[in-house]
C-alpha cells in the first residue's frame, strides 16, 4: 500500500459542493412541497455547510479521524 497525503483542491471542493447542494435541492422536489422530507432537504440546502475533513497522519490508527468529533454536541461547564 502506498501512503500519501490526501490533497483537496479548492476548485474540486467547490464543484463537489455545488453538485451536493444541487442534488439535495432536486431530491426535495421528489416529495410533496409541504412534506417533512422536502422541508428537511430544503433546510439542508439553505442552512447547512459542506465540509471536507482529512486526516493525514498515516501512523495513527484508522479511526483517528473520528476522535476529532469526540465531545461534539456535549455541553461543558465553564
mmCIF file with all atom_site columns, C-alpha atoms in Angstrom, residues 7-40:
data_model
loop_
_atom_site.group_PDB
_atom_site.id
_atom_site.type_symbol
_atom_site.label_atom_id
_atom_site.label_alt_id
_atom_site.label_comp_id
_atom_site.label_asym_id
_atom_site.label_entity_id
_atom_site.label_seq_id
_atom_site.pdbx_PDB_ins_code
_atom_site.Cartn_x
_atom_site.Cartn_y
_atom_site.Cartn_z
_atom_site.occupancy
_atom_site.B_iso_or_equiv
_atom_site.pdbx_formal_charge
_atom_site.auth_seq_id
_atom_site.auth_comp_id
_atom_site.auth_asym_id
_atom_site.auth_atom_id
_atom_site.pdbx_PDB_model_num
ATOM 1  C CA . UNK A 1 7  ? -4.963  16.734 -1.324 1.00 0.00 ? 7  UNK A CA 1
ATOM 2  C CA . UNK A 1 8  ? -8.250  18.506 -1.846 1.00 0.00 ? 8  UNK A CA 1
ATOM 3  C CA . UNK A 1 9  ? -8.043  21.304 -4.352 1.00 0.00 ? 9  UNK A CA 1
ATOM 4  C CA . UNK A 1 10 ? -10.279 24.297 -3.822 1.00 0.00 ? 10 UNK A CA 1
ATOM 5  C CA . UNK A 1 11 ? -11.779 24.127 -7.312 1.00 0.00 ? 11 UNK A CA 1
ATOM 6  C CA . UNK A 1 12 ? -12.641 20.432 -6.872 1.00 0.00 ? 12 UNK A CA 1
ATOM 7  C CA . UNK A 1 13 ? -14.253 21.020 -3.499 1.00 0.00 ? 13 UNK A CA 1
ATOM 8  C CA . UNK A 1 14 ? -16.343 23.887 -4.851 1.00 0.00 ? 14 UNK A CA 1
ATOM 9  C CA . UNK A 1 15 ? -17.562 21.641 -7.682 1.00 0.00 ? 15 UNK A CA 1
ATOM 10 C CA . UNK A 1 16 ? -18.468 18.882 -5.200 1.00 0.00 ? 16 UNK A CA 1
ATOM 11 C CA . UNK A 1 17 ? -20.268 21.437 -3.035 1.00 0.00 ? 17 UNK A CA 1
ATOM 12 C CA . UNK A 1 18 ? -22.342 22.669 -5.959 1.00 0.00 ? 18 UNK A CA 1
ATOM 13 C CA . UNK A 1 19 ? -23.195 19.129 -7.012 1.00 0.00 ? 19 UNK A CA 1
ATOM 14 C CA . UNK A 1 20 ? -24.166 18.101 -3.494 1.00 0.00 ? 20 UNK A CA 1
ATOM 15 C CA . UNK A 1 21 ? -26.473 21.045 -2.902 1.00 0.00 ? 21 UNK A CA 1
ATOM 16 C CA . UNK A 1 22 ? -27.977 20.736 -6.400 1.00 0.00 ? 22 UNK A CA 1
ATOM 17 C CA . UNK A 1 23 ? -28.665 17.075 -5.637 1.00 0.00 ? 23 UNK A CA 1
ATOM 18 C CA . UNK A 1 24 ? -30.382 17.838 -2.313 1.00 0.00 ? 24 UNK A CA 1
ATOM 19 C CA . UNK A 1 25 ? -32.448 20.561 -3.961 1.00 0.00 ? 25 UNK A CA 1
ATOM 20 C CA . UNK A 1 26 ? -33.539 18.221 -6.787 1.00 0.00 ? 26 UNK A CA 1
ATOM 21 C CA . UNK A 1 27 ? -34.228 15.419 -4.301 1.00 0.00 ? 27 UNK A CA 1
ATOM 22 C CA . UNK A 1 28 ? -36.550 17.702 -2.326 1.00 0.00 ? 28 UNK A CA 1
ATOM 23 C CA . UNK A 1 29 ? -38.748 18.031 -5.429 1.00 0.00 ? 29 UNK A CA 1
ATOM 24 C CA . UNK A 1 30 ? -39.479 14.301 -5.392 1.00 0.00 ? 30 UNK A CA 1
ATOM 25 C CA . UNK A 1 31 ? -41.637 14.850 -2.301 1.00 0.00 ? 31 UNK A CA 1
ATOM 26 C CA . UNK A 1 32 ? -44.795 16.867 -1.808 1.00 0.00 ? 32 UNK A CA 1
ATOM 27 C CA . UNK A 1 33 ? -43.801 20.501 -1.270 1.00 0.00 ? 33 UNK A CA 1
ATOM 28 C CA . UNK A 1 34 ? -45.133 20.641 2.308  1.00 0.00 ? 34 UNK A CA 1
ATOM 29 C CA . UNK A 1 35 ? -43.829 17.214 3.361  1.00 0.00 ? 35 UNK A CA 1
ATOM 30 C CA . UNK A 1 36 ? -41.317 16.868 6.214  1.00 0.00 ? 36 UNK A CA 1
ATOM 31 C CA . UNK A 1 37 ? -38.850 15.192 3.819  1.00 0.00 ? 37 UNK A CA 1
ATOM 32 C CA . UNK A 1 38 ? -38.943 18.104 1.358  1.00 0.00 ? 38 UNK A CA 1
ATOM 33 C CA . UNK A 1 39 ? -38.601 20.584 4.224  1.00 0.00 ? 39 UNK A CA 1
ATOM 34 C CA . UNK A 1 40 ? -35.577 18.708 5.578  1.00 0.00 ? 40 UNK A CA 1
#
